[in-house]
Coordinates of C-alpha atoms and ligand atoms in Angstrom, one line a residue:
X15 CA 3.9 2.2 28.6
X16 CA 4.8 5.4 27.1
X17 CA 3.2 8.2 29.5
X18 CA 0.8 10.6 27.8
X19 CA 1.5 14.5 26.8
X20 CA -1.3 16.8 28.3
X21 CA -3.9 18.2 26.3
X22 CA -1.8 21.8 26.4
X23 CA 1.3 20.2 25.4
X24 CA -0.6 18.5 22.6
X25 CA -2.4 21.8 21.5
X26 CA 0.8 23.6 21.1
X27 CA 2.4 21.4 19.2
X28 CA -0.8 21.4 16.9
X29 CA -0.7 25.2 17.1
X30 CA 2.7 25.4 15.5
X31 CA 2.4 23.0 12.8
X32 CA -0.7 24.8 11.6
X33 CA 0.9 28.1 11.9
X34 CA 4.0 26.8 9.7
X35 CA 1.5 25.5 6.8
X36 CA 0.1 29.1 7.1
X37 CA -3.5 28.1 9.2
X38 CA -3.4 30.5 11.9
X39 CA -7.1 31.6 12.0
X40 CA -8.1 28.8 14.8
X41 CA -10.5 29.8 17.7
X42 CA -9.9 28.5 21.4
X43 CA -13.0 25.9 22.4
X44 CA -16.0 27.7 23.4
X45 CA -18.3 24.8 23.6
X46 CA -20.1 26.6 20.3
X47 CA -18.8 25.4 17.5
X48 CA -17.3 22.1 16.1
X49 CA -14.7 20.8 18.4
X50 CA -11.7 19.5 16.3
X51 CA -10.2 17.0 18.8
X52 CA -7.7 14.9 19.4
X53 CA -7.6 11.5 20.0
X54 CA -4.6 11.4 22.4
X55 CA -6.4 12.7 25.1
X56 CA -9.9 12.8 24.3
X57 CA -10.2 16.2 24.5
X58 CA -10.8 19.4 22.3
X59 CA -8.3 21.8 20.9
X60 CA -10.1 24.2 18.5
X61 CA -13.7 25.4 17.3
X62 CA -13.6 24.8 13.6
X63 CA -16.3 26.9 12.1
X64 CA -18.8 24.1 10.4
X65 CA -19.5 25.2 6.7
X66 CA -23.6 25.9 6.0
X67 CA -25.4 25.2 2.8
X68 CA -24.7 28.3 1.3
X69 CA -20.9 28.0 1.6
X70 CA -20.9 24.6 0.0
X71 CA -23.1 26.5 -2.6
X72 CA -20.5 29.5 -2.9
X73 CA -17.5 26.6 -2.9
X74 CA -19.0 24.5 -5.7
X75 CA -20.0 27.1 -8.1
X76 CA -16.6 28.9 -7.7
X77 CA -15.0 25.7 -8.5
X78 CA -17.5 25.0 -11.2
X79 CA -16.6 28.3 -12.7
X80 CA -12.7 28.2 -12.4
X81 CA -13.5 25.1 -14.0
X82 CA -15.6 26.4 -17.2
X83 CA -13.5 29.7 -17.6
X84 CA -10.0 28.8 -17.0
X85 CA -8.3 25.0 -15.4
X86 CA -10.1 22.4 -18.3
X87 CA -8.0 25.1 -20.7
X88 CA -4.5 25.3 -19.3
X89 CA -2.6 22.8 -20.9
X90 CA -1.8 19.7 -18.8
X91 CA 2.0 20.3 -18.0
X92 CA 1.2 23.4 -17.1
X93 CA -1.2 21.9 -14.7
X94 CA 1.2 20.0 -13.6
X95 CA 3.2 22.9 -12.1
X96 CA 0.6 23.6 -9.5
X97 CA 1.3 19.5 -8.9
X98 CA 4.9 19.8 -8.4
X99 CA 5.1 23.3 -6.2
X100 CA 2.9 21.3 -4.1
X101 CA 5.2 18.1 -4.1
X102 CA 7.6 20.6 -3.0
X103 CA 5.4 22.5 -0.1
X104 CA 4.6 18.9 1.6
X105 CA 8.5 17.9 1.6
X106 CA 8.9 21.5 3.0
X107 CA 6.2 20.7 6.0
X108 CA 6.4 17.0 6.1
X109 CA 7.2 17.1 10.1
X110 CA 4.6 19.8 10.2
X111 CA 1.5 17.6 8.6
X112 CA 2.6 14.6 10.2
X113 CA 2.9 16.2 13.1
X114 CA -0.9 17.1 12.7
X115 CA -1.8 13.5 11.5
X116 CA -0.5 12.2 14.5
X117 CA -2.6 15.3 17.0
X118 CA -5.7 14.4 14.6
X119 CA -5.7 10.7 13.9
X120 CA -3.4 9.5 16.9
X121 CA -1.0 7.7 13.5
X122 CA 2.1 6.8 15.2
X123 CA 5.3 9.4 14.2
X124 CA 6.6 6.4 11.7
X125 CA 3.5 6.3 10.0
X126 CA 2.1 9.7 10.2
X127 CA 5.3 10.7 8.6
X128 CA 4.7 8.1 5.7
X129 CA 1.3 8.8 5.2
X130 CA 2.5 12.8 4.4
X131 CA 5.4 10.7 2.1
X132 CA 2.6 8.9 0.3
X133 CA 1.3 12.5 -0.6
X134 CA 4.6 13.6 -2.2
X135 CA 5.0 10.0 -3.8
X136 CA 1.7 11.2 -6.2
X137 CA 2.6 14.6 -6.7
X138 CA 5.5 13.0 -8.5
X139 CA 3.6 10.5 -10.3
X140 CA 0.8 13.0 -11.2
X141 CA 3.6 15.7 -12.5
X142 CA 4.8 13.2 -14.8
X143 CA 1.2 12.3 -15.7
X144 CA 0.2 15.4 -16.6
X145 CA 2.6 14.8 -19.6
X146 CA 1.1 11.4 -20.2
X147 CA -2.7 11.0 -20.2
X148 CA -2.9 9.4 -23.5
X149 CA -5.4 8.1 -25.2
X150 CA -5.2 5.9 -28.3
X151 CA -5.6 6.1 -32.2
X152 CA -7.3 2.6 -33.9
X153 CA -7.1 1.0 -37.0
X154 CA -10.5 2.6 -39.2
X155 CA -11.9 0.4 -41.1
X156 CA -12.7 3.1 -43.9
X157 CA -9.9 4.6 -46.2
X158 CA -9.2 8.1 -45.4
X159 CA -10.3 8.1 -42.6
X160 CA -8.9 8.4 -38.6
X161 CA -10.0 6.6 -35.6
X162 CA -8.6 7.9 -32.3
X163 CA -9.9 9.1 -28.7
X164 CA -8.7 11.7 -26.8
X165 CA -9.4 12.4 -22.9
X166 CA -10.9 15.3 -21.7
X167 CA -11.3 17.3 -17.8
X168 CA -14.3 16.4 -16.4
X169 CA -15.3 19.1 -14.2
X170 CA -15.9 19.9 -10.3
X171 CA -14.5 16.4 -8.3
X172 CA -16.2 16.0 -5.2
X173 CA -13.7 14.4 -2.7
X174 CA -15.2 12.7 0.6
X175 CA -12.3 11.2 2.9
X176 CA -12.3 9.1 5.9
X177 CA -10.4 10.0 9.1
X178 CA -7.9 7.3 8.8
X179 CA -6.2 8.4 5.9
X180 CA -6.8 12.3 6.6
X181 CA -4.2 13.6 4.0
X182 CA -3.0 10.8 1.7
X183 CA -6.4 9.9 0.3
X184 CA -7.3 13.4 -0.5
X185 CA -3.5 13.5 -2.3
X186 CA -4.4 10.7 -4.3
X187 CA -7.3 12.5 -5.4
X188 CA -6.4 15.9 -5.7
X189 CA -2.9 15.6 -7.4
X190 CA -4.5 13.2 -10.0
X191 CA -7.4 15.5 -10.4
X192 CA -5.6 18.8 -10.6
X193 CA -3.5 17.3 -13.4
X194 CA -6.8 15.9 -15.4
X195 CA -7.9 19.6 -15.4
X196 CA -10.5 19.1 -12.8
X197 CA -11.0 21.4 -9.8
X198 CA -12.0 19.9 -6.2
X199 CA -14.5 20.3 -3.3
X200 CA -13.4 18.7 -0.1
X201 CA -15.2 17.7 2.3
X202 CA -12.7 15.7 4.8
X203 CA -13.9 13.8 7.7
X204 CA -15.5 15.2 10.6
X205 CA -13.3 14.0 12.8
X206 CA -9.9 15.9 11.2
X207 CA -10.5 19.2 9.7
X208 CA -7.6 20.2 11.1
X209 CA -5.4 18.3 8.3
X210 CA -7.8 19.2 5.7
X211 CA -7.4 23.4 6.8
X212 CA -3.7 22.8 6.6
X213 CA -3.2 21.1 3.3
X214 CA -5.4 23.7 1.7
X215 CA -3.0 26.4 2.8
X216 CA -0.4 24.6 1.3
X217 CA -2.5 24.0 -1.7
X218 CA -3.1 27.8 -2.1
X219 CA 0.1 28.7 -1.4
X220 CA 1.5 26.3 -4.6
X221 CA -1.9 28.1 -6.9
X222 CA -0.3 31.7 -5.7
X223 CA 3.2 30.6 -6.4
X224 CA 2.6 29.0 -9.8
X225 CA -0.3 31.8 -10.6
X226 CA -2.6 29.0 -10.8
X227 CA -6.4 30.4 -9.8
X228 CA -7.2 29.8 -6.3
X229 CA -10.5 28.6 -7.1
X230 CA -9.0 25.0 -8.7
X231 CA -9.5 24.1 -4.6
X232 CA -12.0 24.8 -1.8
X233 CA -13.0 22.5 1.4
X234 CA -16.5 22.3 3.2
X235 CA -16.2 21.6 6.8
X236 CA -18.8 19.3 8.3
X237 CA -20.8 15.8 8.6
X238 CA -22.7 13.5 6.7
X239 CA -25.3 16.5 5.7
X240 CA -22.7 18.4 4.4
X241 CA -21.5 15.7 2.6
X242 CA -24.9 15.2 1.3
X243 CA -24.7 18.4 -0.6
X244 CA -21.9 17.6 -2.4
X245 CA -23.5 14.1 -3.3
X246 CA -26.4 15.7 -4.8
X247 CA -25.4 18.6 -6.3
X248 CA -25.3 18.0 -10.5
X249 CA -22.4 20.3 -11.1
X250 CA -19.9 17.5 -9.2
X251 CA -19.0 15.4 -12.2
X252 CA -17.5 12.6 -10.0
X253 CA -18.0 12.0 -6.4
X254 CA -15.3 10.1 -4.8
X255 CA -15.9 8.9 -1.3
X256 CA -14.0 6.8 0.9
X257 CA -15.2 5.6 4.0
X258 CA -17.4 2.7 5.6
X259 CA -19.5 0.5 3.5
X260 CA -22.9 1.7 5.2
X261 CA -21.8 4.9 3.6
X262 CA -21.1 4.1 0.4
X263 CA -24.9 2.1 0.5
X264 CA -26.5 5.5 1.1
X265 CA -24.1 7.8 -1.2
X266 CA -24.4 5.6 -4.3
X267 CA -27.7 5.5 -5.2
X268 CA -27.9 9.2 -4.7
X269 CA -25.7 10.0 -7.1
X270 CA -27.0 7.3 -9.8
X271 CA -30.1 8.8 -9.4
X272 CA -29.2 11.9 -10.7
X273 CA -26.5 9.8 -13.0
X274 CA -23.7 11.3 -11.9
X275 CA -19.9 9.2 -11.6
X276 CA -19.2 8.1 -8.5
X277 CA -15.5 6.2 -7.7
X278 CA -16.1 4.7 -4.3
X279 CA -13.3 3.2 -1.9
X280 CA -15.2 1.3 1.2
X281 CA -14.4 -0.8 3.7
X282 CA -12.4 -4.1 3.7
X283 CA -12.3 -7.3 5.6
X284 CA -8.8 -8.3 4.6
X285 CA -7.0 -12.0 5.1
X286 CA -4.0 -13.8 4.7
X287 CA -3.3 -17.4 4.6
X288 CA -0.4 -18.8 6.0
X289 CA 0.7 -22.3 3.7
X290 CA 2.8 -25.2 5.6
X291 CA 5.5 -23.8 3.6
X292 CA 5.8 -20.3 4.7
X293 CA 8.6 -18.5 5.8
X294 CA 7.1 -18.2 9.5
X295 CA 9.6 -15.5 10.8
X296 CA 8.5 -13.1 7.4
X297 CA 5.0 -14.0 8.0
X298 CA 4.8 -13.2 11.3
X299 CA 6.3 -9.6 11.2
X300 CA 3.6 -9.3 8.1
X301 CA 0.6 -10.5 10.2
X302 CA 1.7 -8.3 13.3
X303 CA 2.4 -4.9 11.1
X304 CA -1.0 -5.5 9.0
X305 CA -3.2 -6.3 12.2
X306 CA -1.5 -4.1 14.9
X307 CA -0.1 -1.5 12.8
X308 CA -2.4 2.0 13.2
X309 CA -4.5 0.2 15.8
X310 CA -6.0 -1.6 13.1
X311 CA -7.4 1.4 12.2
X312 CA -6.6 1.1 7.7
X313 CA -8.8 0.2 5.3
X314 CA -6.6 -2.3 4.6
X315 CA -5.7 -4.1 8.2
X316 CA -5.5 -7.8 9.1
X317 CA -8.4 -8.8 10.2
X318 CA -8.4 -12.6 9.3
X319 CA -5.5 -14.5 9.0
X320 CA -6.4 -18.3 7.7
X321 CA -3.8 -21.0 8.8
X322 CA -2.8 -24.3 7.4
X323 CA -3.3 -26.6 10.4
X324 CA 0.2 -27.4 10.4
X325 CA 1.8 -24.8 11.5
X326 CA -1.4 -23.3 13.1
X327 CA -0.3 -23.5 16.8
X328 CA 3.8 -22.1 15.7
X329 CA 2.0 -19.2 13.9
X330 CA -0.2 -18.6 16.7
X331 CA 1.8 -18.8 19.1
X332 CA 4.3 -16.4 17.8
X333 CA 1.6 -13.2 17.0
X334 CA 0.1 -14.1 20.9
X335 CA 3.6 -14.1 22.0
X336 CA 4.9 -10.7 19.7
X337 CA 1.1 -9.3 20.7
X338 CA 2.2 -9.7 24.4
X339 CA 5.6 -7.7 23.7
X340 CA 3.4 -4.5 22.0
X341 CA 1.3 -4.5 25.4
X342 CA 4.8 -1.7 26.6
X343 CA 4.5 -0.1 23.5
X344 CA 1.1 1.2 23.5
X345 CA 0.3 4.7 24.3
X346 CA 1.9 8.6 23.2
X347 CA 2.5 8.4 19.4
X348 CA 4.4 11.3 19.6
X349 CA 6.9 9.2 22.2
X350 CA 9.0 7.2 19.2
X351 CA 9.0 4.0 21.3
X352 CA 5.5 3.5 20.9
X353 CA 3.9 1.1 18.3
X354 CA 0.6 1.5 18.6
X355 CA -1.5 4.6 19.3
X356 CA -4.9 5.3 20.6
X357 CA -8.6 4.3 18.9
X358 CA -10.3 7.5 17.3
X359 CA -12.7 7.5 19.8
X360 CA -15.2 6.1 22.1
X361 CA -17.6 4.7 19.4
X362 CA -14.5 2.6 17.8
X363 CA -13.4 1.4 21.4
X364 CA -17.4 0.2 22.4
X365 CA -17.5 -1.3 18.8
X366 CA -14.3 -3.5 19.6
X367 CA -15.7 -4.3 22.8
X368 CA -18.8 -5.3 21.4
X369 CA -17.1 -7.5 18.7
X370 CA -15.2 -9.3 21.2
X371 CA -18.4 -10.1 23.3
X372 CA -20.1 -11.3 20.0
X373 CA -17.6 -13.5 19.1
X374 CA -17.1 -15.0 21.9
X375 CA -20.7 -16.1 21.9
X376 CA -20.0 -17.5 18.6
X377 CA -17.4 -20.2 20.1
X378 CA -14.4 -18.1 19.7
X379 CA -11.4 -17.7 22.3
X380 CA -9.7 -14.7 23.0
X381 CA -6.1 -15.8 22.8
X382 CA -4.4 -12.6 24.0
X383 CA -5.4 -8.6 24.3
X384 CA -8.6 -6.8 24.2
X385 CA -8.2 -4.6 27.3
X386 CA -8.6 -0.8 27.5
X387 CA -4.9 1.0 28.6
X388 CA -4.3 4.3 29.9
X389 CA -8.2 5.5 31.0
X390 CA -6.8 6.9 34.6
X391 CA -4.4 8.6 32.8
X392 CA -7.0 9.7 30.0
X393 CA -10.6 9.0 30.7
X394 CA -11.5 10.6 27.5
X395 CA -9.4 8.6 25.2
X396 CA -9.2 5.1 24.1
X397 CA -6.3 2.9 24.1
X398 CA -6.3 -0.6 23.6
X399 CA -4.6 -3.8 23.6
X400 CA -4.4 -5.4 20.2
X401 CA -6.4 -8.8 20.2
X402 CA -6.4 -11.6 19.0
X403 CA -9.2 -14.6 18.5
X404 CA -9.2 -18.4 17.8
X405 CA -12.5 -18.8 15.9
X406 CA -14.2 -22.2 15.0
X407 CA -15.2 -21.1 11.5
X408 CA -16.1 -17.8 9.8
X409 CA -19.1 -17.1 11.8
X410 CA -21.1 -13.5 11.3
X411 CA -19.0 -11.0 13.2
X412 CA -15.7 -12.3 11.5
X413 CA -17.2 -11.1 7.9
X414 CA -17.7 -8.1 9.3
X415 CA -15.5 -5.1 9.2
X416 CA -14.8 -3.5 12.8
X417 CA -12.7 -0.9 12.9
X418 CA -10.1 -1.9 15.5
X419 CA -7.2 -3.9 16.3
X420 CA -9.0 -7.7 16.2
X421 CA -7.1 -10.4 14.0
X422 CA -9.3 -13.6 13.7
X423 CA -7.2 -17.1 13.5
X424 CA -8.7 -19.7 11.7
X425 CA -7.2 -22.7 10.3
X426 CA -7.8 -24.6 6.8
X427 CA -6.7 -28.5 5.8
X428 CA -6.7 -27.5 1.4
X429 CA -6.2 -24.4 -0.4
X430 CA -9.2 -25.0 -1.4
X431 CA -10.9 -24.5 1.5
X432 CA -9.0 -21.7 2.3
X433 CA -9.9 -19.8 -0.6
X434 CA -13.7 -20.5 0.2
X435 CA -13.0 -18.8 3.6
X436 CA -10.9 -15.9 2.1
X437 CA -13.5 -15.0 -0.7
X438 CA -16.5 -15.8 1.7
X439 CA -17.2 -12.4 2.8
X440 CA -18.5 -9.0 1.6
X441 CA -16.1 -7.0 1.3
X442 CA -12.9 -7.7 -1.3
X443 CA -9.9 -4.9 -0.6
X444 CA -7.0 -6.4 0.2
X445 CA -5.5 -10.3 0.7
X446 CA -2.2 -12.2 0.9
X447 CA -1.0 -15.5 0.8
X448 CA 2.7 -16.7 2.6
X449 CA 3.7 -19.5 0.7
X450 CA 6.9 -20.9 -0.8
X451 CA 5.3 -23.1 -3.1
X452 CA 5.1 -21.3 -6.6
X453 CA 2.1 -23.4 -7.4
X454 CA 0.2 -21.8 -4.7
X455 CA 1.2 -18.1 -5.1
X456 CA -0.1 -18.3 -9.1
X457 CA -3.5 -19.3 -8.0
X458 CA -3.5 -16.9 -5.1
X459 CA -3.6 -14.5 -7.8
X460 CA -5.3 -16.0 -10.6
X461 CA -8.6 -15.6 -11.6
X462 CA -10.0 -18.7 -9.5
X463 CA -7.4 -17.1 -6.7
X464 CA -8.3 -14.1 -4.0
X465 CA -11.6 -12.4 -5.2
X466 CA -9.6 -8.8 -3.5
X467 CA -8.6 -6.1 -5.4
X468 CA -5.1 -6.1 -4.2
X469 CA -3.5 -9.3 -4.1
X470 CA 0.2 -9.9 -2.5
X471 CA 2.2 -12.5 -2.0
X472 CA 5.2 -12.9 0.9
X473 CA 4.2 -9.0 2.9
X474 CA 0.9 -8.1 4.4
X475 CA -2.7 -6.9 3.5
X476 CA -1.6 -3.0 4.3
X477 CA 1.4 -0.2 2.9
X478 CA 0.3 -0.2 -0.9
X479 CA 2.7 1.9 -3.0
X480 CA 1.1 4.9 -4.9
X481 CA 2.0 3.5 -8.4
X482 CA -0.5 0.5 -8.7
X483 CA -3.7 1.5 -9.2
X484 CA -5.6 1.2 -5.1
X485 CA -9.4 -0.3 -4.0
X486 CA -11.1 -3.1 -3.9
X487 CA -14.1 -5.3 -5.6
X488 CA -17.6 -6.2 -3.9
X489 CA -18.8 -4.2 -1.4
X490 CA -15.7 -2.4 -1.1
X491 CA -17.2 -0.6 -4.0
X492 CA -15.0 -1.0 -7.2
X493 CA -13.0 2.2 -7.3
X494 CA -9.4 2.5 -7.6
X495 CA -7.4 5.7 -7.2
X496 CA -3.8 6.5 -7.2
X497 CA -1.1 4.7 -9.9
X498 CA -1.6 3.1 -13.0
X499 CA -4.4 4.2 -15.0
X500 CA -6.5 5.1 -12.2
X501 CA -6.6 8.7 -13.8
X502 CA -9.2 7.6 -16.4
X503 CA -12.1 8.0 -13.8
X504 CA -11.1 11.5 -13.3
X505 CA -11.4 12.5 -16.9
X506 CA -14.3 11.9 -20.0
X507 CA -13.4 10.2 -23.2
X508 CA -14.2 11.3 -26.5
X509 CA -14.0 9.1 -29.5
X510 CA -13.2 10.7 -32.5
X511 CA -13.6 9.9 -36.4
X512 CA -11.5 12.0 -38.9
X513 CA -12.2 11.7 -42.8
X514 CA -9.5 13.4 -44.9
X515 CA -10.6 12.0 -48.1
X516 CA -13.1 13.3 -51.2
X517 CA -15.6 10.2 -50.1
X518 CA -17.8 9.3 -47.7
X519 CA -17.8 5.8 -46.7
X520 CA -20.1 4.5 -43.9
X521 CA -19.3 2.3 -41.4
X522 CA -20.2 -1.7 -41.8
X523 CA -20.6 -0.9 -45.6
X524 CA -24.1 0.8 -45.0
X525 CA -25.3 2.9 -48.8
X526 CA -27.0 5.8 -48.1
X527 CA -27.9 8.2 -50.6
Ligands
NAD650 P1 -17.4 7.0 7.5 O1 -18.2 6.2 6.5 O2 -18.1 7.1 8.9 O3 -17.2 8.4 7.0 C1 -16.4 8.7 5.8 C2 -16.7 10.0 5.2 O4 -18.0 9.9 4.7 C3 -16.8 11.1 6.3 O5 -16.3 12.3 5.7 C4 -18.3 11.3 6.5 O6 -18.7 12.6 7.0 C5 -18.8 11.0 5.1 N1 -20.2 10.5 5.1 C6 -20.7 9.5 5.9 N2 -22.0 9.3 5.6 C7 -22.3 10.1 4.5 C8 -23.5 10.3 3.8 N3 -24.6 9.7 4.0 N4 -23.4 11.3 2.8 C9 -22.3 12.0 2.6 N5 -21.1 11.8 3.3 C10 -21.1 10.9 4.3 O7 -16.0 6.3 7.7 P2 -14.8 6.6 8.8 O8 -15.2 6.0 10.1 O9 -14.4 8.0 8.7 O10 -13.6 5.7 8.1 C11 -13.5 4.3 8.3 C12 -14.0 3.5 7.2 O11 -13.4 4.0 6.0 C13 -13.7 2.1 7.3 O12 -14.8 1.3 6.8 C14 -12.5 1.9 6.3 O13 -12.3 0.6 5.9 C15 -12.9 2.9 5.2 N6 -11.8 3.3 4.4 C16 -11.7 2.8 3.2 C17 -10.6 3.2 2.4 C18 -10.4 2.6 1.0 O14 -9.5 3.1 0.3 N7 -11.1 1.6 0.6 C19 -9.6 4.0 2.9 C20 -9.8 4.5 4.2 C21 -10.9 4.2 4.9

């Protein structure tokens, strides 16, 4: 098992990525203020000062006024310069950020560094957006006349991120909103402020470099209250928040109450069935990267995989068997041996533990992994062992999310069946199907198919590109950021009516006058 850096040796390293993407205001732990930690060890590395009520009130009305008086009228491509000196700042300090993903979030190097890639992917895709948010001209059905919408910024975008995605989901937001003509208010995750201080350096350092107003972007430090503020407040035109499902339950009615836009990316609960006629070797490597991978710590993880009873005990057999293998792999994700990194803390760890217990008491059998690795080494952190569960049928804790590495095997006789099992639960983010049968892939993905919003075929439930559009239906929450046309949430639409003849016409042949 790869051995684990001290605390010191971890807190430099942070130290020196920061100080490269120009944060070098940090205080030492006093036991005071909010300890930004990491999850490596357990233990603190820096107070972070915690923004109060007034600063979120000073960072929204700035933004609300660089809004009004200056972003909503640059033109779009020049928007898109900020965009694109950004782009360039993140391949500059790519080692740098990941280096702080993987201090923050515990992401393996691999991964930390493709999360920071994901980030540059849509600063590309925004800067050639920011040439391209089109809207359309219609047929009239009056002579003279013109029928045609255009889109329009829609103001302050209040962006609420997770700790699992700690820089890419606030990319996807940003870059897209930047470009729309929208300025931002982030409020990042408790748990890693220290990605959120960086990337705004870097932000501000493209706004100076491009003369763009430093008032497009600000971040709030803090919790759920802080949070709160930003969920209430009338002058953020869209709140998007991603995070657990409980929170998008207690955000989204705030904000429709005051009838404000919300675009909401929640939890999943994500499957894949494996047909008789899959390609067992490609479907294995797919179930173990999408169940194991970030231990099973993404929005999009494994967390049910549903097996034709055929080749139920091969399949099984061979993730148990490859799960075994990880067990030397677990451990430092700075070490570039290891595969899979530590739990972000002790409330994920007693919530796997928990899940486990539960589902044993539902008839299920732990078929490999589950234990907790490293605690003399690190009492304060959490490591574990990847598991994996034989369940009789999809009992209550296997439609829930828990947020840890726990892949459920169950096994169907039809596809039928199987796609009562897949849609039969809550949440709909991501799904899969390996199959060689044609047949079977078209209604995977057809409208009597997976209920998810992303639906693959032959490669796991997790590693979306940036250019479809990303989220997921039910109580995932509907949103969908990133590619495509994903940008439309981030702007208002105005439909507009042009006469350029001597008459007036009315619409459905209505006389007047
Ligand atoms: P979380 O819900 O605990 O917190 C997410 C963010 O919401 C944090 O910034 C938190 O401070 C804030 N928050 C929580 N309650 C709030 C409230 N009442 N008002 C305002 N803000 C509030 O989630 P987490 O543990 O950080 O992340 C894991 C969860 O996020 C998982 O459920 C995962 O599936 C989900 N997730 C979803 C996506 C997606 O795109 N669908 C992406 C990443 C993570």
């Amino acid at each position: 098992m790869p051995a684990l850096p001290s605390t010191d040796h971890v807190l430099e390293r942070a130290t020196s990525a920061l100080q490269r993407c120009g944060v070098d205001h940090l205080t030492e732990v006093t036991g005071t203020g909010h300890p930004a930690r990491t999850p490596i060890t357990g233990e603190a590395l820096f107070d972070v000062a915690v923004s109060d009520p007034a600063d979120v009130e000073r960072a929204i009305g700035a933004a609300d006024a660089c809004f009004r008086t200056a972003w909503r009228d640059t033109p779009a491509p020049a928007r898109g310069q900020l965009v694109r000196r950004l782009g360039e700042l993140l391949r500059e300090h790519k080692g740098d950020l990941a280096d702080i993903v993987t201090v923050e979030a515990g992401k393996i190097r691999s991964e930390a560094a493709g999360e920071v890639q994901e980030m540059i992917d849509i600063c590309d895709f925004a800067v050639g957006l920011s040439r391209q948010l089109y809207g359309r001209t219609m047929a009239s059905e009056r002579p003279g006349h013109r029928l045609m919408e255009t889109w329009h910024p829609l103001g302050v975008v209040g962006v609420v991120t997770a700790f699992n995605f700690p820089v890419a989901v606030w990319a996807w937001n940003t870059a897209v909103a930047l470009v729309c003509g929208d300025t931002v208010v982030w409020k990042p995750s408790e748990l890693t402020p220290l990605t959120a201080l960086a990337c705004h350096a870097l932000l501000a350092r493209a706004a100076a470099d491009v003369g763009a107003p430093a008032d497009v972007h600000h971040v709030v430090v803090g919790g759920r209250d802080t949070g709160a503020l930003l969920v209430d407040d009338p002058r953020v035109a869209l709140l998007s928040a991603t995070g657990s499902v409980r929170m998008g339950r207690e955000v989204a009615p705030r904000v429709a109450a005051r009838l404000g836009r919300c675009l909401l990316e929640l939890g999943g609960n994500n499957a894949a069935v494996v047909a008789p006629s899959a390609d067992l070797d490609l479907a294995v490597r797919g179930v173990v990267f999408g169940a194991a991978g970030t231990a099973g710590q993404r929005c999009t993880t494994l967390r049910r995989l549903i097996v034709h009873e055929d080749v139920a005990e091969a399949v099984t057999d061979r993730v148990v068997e490859t799960y075994a293998r990880l067990r030397s792999r677990i451990g430092d994700p700075f070490d570039d041996t290891t595969l899979v990194g530590p739990l972000i803390g002790e409330g994920a760890y007693r919530a796997m533990a928990q899940a486990l217990d539960q589902a044993t008491a539902e008839g299920g059998t732990v078929l490999g992994g589950g234990a907790r690795c490293l605690e003399k080494e690190a009492p304060d952190a959490y490591y574990v062992e990847p598991a994996v569960v034989s369940m009789p049928r999809q009992s209550d804790i296997v439609r829930q999310e828990t947020f840890a590495p726990i892949l459920y095997v169950l096994t169907y006789r039809t596809l039928e069946e199987a796609l009562a099992v897949h849609n039969g639960v809550p949440q709909g983010l991501s799904s899969s199907i390996f199959t060689r049968d044609q047949r079977e892939a078209e209604l995977f993905m057809s409208a009597a198919g997976s209920d998810c919003g992303i639906v693959n075929v032959n490669i796991g439930t997790s590693g979306a590109e940036i250019g479809g559009a990303f989220g997921g239906e039910k109580a995932t929450g509907g949103g969908r950021e990133s590619g495509s046309d994903a940008w439309r949430a981030y702007m208002r639409r105005a439909t507009n009516t042009v006469n350029y003849s001597t008459e007036l016409p009315l619409a459905q042949g209505v006389s007047f006058l």
